[in-house]
Each structure stands twice: as structure tokens, then as C-alpha cells.
mmCIF file with all atom_site columns, C-alpha atoms in Angstrom:
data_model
loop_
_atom_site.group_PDB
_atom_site.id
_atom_site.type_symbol
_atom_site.label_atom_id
_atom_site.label_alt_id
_atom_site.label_comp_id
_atom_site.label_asym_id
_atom_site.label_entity_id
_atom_site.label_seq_id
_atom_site.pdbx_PDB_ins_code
_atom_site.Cartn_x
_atom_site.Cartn_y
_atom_site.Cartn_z
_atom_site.occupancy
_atom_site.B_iso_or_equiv
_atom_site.pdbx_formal_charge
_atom_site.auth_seq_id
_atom_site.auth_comp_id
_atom_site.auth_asym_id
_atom_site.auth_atom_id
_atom_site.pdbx_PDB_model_num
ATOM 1   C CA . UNK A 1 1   ? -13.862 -40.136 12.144  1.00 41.00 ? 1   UNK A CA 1
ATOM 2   C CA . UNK A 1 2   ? -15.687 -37.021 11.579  1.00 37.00 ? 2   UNK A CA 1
ATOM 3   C CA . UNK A 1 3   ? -16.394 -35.176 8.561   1.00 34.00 ? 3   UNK A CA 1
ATOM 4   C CA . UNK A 1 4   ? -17.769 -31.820 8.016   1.00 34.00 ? 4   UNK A CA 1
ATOM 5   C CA . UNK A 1 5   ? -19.757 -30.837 4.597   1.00 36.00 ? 5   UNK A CA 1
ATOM 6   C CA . UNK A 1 6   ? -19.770 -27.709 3.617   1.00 33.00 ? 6   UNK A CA 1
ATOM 7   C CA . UNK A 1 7   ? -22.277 -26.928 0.614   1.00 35.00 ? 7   UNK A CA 1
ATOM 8   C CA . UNK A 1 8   ? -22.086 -24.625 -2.410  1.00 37.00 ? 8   UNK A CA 1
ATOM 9   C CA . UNK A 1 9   ? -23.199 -21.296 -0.006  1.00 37.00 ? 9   UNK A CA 1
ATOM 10  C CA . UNK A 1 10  ? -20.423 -21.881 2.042   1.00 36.00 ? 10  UNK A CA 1
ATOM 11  C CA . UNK A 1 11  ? -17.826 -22.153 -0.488  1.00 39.00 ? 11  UNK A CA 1
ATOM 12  C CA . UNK A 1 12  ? -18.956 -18.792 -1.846  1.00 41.00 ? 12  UNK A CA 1
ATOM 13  C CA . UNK A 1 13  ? -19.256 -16.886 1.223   1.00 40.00 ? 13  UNK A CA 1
ATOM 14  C CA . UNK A 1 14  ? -15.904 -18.247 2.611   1.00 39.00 ? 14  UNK A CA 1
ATOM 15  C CA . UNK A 1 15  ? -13.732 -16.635 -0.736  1.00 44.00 ? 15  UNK A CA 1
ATOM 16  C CA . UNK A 1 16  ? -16.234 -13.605 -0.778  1.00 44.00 ? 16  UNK A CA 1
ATOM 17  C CA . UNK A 1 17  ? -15.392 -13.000 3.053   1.00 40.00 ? 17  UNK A CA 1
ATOM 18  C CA . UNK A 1 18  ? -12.013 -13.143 2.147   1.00 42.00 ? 18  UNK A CA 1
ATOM 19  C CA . UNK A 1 19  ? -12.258 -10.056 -0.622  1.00 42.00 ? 19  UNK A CA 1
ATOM 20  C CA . UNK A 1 20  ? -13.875 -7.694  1.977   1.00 41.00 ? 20  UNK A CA 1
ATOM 21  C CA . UNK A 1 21  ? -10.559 -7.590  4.101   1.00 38.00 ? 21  UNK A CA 1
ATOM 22  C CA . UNK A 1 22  ? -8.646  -6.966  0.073   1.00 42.00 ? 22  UNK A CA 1
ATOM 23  C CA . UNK A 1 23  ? -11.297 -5.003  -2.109  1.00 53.00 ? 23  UNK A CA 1
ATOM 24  C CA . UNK A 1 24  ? -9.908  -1.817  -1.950  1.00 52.00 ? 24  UNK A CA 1
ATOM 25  C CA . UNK A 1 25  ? -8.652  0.694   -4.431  1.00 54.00 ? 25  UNK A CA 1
ATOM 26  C CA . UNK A 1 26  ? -11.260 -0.138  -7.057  1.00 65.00 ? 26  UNK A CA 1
ATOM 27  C CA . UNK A 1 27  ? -12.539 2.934   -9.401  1.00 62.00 ? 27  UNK A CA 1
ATOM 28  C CA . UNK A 1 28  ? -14.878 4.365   -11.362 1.00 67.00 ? 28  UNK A CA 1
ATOM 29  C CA . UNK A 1 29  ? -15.347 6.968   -14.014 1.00 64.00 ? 29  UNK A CA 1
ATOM 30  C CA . UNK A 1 30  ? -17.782 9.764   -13.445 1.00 61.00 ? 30  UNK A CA 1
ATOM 31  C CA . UNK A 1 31  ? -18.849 11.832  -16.606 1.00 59.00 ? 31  UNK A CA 1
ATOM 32  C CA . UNK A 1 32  ? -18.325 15.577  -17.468 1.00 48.00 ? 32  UNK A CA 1
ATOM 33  C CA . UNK A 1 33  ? -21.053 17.204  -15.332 1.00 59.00 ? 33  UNK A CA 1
ATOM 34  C CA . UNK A 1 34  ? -21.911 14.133  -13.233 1.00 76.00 ? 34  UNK A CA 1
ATOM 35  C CA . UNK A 1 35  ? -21.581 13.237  -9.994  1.00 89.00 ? 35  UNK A CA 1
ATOM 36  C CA . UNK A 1 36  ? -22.199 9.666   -10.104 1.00 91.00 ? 36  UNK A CA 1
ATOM 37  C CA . UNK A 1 37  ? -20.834 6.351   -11.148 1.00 92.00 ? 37  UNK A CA 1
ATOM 38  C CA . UNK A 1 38  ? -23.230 4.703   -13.178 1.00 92.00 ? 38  UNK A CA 1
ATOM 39  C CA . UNK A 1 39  ? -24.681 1.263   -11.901 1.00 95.00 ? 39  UNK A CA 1
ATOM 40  C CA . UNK A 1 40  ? -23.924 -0.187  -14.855 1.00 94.00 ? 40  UNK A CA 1
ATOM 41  C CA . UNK A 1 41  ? -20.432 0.631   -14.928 1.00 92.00 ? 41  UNK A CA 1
ATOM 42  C CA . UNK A 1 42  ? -20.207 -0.114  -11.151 1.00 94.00 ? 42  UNK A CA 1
ATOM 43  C CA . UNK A 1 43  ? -21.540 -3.740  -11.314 1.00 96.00 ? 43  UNK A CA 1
ATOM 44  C CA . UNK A 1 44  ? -18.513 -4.277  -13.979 1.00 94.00 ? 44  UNK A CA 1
ATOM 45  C CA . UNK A 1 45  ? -16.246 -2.279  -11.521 1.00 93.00 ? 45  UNK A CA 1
ATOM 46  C CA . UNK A 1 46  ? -17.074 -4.683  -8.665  1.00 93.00 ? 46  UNK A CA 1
ATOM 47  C CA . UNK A 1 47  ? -17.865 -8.188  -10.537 1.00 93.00 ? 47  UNK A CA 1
ATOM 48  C CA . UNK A 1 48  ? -13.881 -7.118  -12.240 1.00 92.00 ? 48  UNK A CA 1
ATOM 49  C CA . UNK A 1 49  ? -12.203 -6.856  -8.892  1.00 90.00 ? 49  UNK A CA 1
ATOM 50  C CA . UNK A 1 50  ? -13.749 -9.498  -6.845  1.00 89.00 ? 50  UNK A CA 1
ATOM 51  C CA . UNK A 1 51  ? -13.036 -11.663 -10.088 1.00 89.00 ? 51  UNK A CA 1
ATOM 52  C CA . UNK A 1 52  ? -9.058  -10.226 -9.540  1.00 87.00 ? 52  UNK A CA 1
ATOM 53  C CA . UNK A 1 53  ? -9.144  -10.386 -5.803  1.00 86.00 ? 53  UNK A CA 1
ATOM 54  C CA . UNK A 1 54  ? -10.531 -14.104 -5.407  1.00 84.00 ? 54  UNK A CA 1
ATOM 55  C CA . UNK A 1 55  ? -9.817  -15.416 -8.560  1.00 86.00 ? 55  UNK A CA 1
ATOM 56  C CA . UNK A 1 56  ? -13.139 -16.505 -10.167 1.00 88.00 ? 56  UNK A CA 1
ATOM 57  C CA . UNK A 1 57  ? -15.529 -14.148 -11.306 1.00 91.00 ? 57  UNK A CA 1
ATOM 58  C CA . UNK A 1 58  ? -19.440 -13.995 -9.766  1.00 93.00 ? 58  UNK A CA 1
ATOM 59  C CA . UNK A 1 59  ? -22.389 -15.200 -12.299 1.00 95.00 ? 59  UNK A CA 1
ATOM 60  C CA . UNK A 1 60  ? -23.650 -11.553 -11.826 1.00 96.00 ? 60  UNK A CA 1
ATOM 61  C CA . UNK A 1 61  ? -23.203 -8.617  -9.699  1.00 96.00 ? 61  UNK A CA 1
ATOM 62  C CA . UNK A 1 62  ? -26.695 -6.351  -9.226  1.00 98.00 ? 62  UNK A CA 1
ATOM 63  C CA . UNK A 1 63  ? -26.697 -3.084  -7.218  1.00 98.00 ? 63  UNK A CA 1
ATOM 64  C CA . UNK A 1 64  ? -29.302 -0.777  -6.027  1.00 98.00 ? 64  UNK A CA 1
ATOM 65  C CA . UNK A 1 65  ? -28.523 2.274   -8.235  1.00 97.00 ? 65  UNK A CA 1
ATOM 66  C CA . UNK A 1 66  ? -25.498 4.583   -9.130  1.00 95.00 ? 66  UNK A CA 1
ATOM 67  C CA . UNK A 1 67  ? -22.728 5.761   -6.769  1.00 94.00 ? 67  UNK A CA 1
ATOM 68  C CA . UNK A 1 68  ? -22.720 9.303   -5.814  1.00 94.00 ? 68  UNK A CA 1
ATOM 69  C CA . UNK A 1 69  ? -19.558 10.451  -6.386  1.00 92.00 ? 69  UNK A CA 1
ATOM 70  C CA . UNK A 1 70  ? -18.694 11.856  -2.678  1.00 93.00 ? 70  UNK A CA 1
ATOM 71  C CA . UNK A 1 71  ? -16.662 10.704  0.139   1.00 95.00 ? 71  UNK A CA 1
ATOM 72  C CA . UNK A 1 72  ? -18.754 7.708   2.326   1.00 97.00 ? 72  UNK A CA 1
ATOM 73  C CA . UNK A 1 73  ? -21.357 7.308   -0.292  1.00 96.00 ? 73  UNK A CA 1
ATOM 74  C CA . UNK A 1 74  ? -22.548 3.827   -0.089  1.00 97.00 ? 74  UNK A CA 1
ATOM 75  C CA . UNK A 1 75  ? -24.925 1.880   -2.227  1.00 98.00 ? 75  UNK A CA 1
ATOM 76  C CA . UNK A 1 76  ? -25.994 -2.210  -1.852  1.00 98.00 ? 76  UNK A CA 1
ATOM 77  C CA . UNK A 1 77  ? -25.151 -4.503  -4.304  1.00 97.00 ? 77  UNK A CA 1
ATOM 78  C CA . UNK A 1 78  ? -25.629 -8.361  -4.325  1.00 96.00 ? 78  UNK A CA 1
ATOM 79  C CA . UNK A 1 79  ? -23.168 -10.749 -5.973  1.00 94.00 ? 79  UNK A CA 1
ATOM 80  C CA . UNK A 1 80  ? -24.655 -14.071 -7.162  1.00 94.00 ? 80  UNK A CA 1
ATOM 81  C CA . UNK A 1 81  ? -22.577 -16.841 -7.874  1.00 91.00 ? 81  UNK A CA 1
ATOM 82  C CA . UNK A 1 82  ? -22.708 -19.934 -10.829 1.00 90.00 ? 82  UNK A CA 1
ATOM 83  C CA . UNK A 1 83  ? -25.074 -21.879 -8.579  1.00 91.00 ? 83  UNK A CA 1
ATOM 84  C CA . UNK A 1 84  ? -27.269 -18.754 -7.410  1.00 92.00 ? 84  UNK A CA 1
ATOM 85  C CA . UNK A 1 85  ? -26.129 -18.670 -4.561  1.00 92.00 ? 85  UNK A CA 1
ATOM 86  C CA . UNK A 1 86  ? -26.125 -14.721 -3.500  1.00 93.00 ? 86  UNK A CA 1
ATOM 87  C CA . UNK A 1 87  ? -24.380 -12.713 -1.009  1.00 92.00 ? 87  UNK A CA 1
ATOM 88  C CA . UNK A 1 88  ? -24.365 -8.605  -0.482  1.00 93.00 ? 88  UNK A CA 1
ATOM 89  C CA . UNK A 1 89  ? -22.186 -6.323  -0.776  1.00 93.00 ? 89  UNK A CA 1
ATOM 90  C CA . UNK A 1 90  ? -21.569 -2.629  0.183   1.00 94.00 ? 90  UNK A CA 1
ATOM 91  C CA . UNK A 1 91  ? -19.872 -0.148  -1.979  1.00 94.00 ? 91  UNK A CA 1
ATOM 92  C CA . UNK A 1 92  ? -18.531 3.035   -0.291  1.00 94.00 ? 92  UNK A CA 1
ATOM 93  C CA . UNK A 1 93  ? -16.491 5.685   -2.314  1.00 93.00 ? 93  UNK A CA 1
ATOM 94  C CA . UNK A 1 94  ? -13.093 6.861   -0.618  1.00 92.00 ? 94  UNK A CA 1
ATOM 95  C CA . UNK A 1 95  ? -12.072 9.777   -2.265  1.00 90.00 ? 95  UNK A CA 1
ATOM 96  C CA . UNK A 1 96  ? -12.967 11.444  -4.974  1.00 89.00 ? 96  UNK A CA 1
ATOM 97  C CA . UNK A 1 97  ? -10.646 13.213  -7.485  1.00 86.00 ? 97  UNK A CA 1
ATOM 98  C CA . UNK A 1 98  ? -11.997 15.306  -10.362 1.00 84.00 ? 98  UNK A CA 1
ATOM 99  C CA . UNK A 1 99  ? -13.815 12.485  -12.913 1.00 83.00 ? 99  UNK A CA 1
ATOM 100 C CA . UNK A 1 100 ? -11.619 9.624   -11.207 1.00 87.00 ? 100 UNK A CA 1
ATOM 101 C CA . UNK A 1 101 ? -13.516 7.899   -8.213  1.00 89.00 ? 101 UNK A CA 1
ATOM 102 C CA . UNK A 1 102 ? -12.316 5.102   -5.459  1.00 89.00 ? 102 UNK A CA 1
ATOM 103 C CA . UNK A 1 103 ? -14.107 2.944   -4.013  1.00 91.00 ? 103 UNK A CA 1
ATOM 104 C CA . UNK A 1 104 ? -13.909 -0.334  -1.347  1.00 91.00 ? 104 UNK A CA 1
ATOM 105 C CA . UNK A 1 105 ? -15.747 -2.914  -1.883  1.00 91.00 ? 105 UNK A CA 1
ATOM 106 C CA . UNK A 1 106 ? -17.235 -4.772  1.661   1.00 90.00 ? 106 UNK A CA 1
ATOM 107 C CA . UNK A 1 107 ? -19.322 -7.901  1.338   1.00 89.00 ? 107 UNK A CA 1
ATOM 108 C CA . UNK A 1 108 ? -21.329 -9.512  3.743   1.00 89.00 ? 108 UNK A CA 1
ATOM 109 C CA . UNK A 1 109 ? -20.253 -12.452 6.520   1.00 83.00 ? 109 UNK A CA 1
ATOM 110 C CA . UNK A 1 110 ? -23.316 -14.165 5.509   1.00 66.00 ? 110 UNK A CA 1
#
């Protein structure tokens, strides 16, 4: 008989994988006179839905710097799971309208 092991990595990218086929229709809030989603509010935004889209939520959730509010904007983030285990992701906003911004979430194969 043969067995396959898969170890904690896998089991993280495998759900993760999933999400970037589903992690659409997120948003984000840009302030009066701003034309950015902060990255503090956007590692919440992301770590939220990937928590709703996969059903557990990620240790942490760490990207690059804000999101300019404008159609195919794109900024890196990297999701870490409970064991440490980390994958990336990339954020890209899909339309913008007035202070209310949407965004897809696409993370990594590997």
C-alpha cells in the first residue's frame, strides 16, 4: 500500500489555492481626500475574507504598503499561517466608486 504525506505547507497552500479562484468582491474604504486604502485596513480586508472564503482565518496577513485606489492597482501581501508557514498574495483593485473600493484577492500556487 502506498501512502502519501502531505505536511503543514501543503495543507495551507492547498485551501489558500482554493480562495484565489473565490476572493473576489472584497472592499475597502478610502478617506475624504485619499486615494488609497490603508495597509492597515487592507491586511484586515484580506485576513477577513480569506478567513470567510476558506473558513479559518491566517495567523497574520502583511502587505507591502497601501492600495492605490485605481483600477489594476496591485500591491503584495503575504499570508502566514498558525505554524508560519507563509504564502503570497496579490491584491488588485477592480473598480473604484467614490470612497468605496473593490478588490480580488489572488494568492500564490506555491
Amino acid at each position: 500500500m502506498t501512502s502519501t504525506r502531505y505536511g503543514k505547507a501543503a495543507a495551507l497552500i492547498v485551501p489558500l489555492f482554493v480562495v484565489a479562484a473565490l476572493a473576489g468582491g472584497c472592499s475597502g474604504k478610502v478617506g475624504v481626500g485619499e486615494n488609497v486604502v490603508d495597509q492597515a485596513d487592507l491586511e484586515t480586508g484580506v485576513a477577513t475574507q480569506l478567513e470567510e472564503t476558506v473558513g479559518q482565518a491566517p495567523a497574520s496577513v502583511s502587505c507591502e504598503d497601501d492600495l492605490v485606489a485605481e483600477v489594476d492597482a496591485e500591491v503584495r501581501c503575504t499570508v502566514t499561517s498558525d505554524d508560519g508557514s507563509e504564502i503570497g498574495a496579490t491584491v488588485t483593485v477592480d473598480s473604484v466608486d467614490d470612497t468605496d473600493v473593490q478588490y480580488s484577492i489572488q494568492v500564490d500556487e506555491s
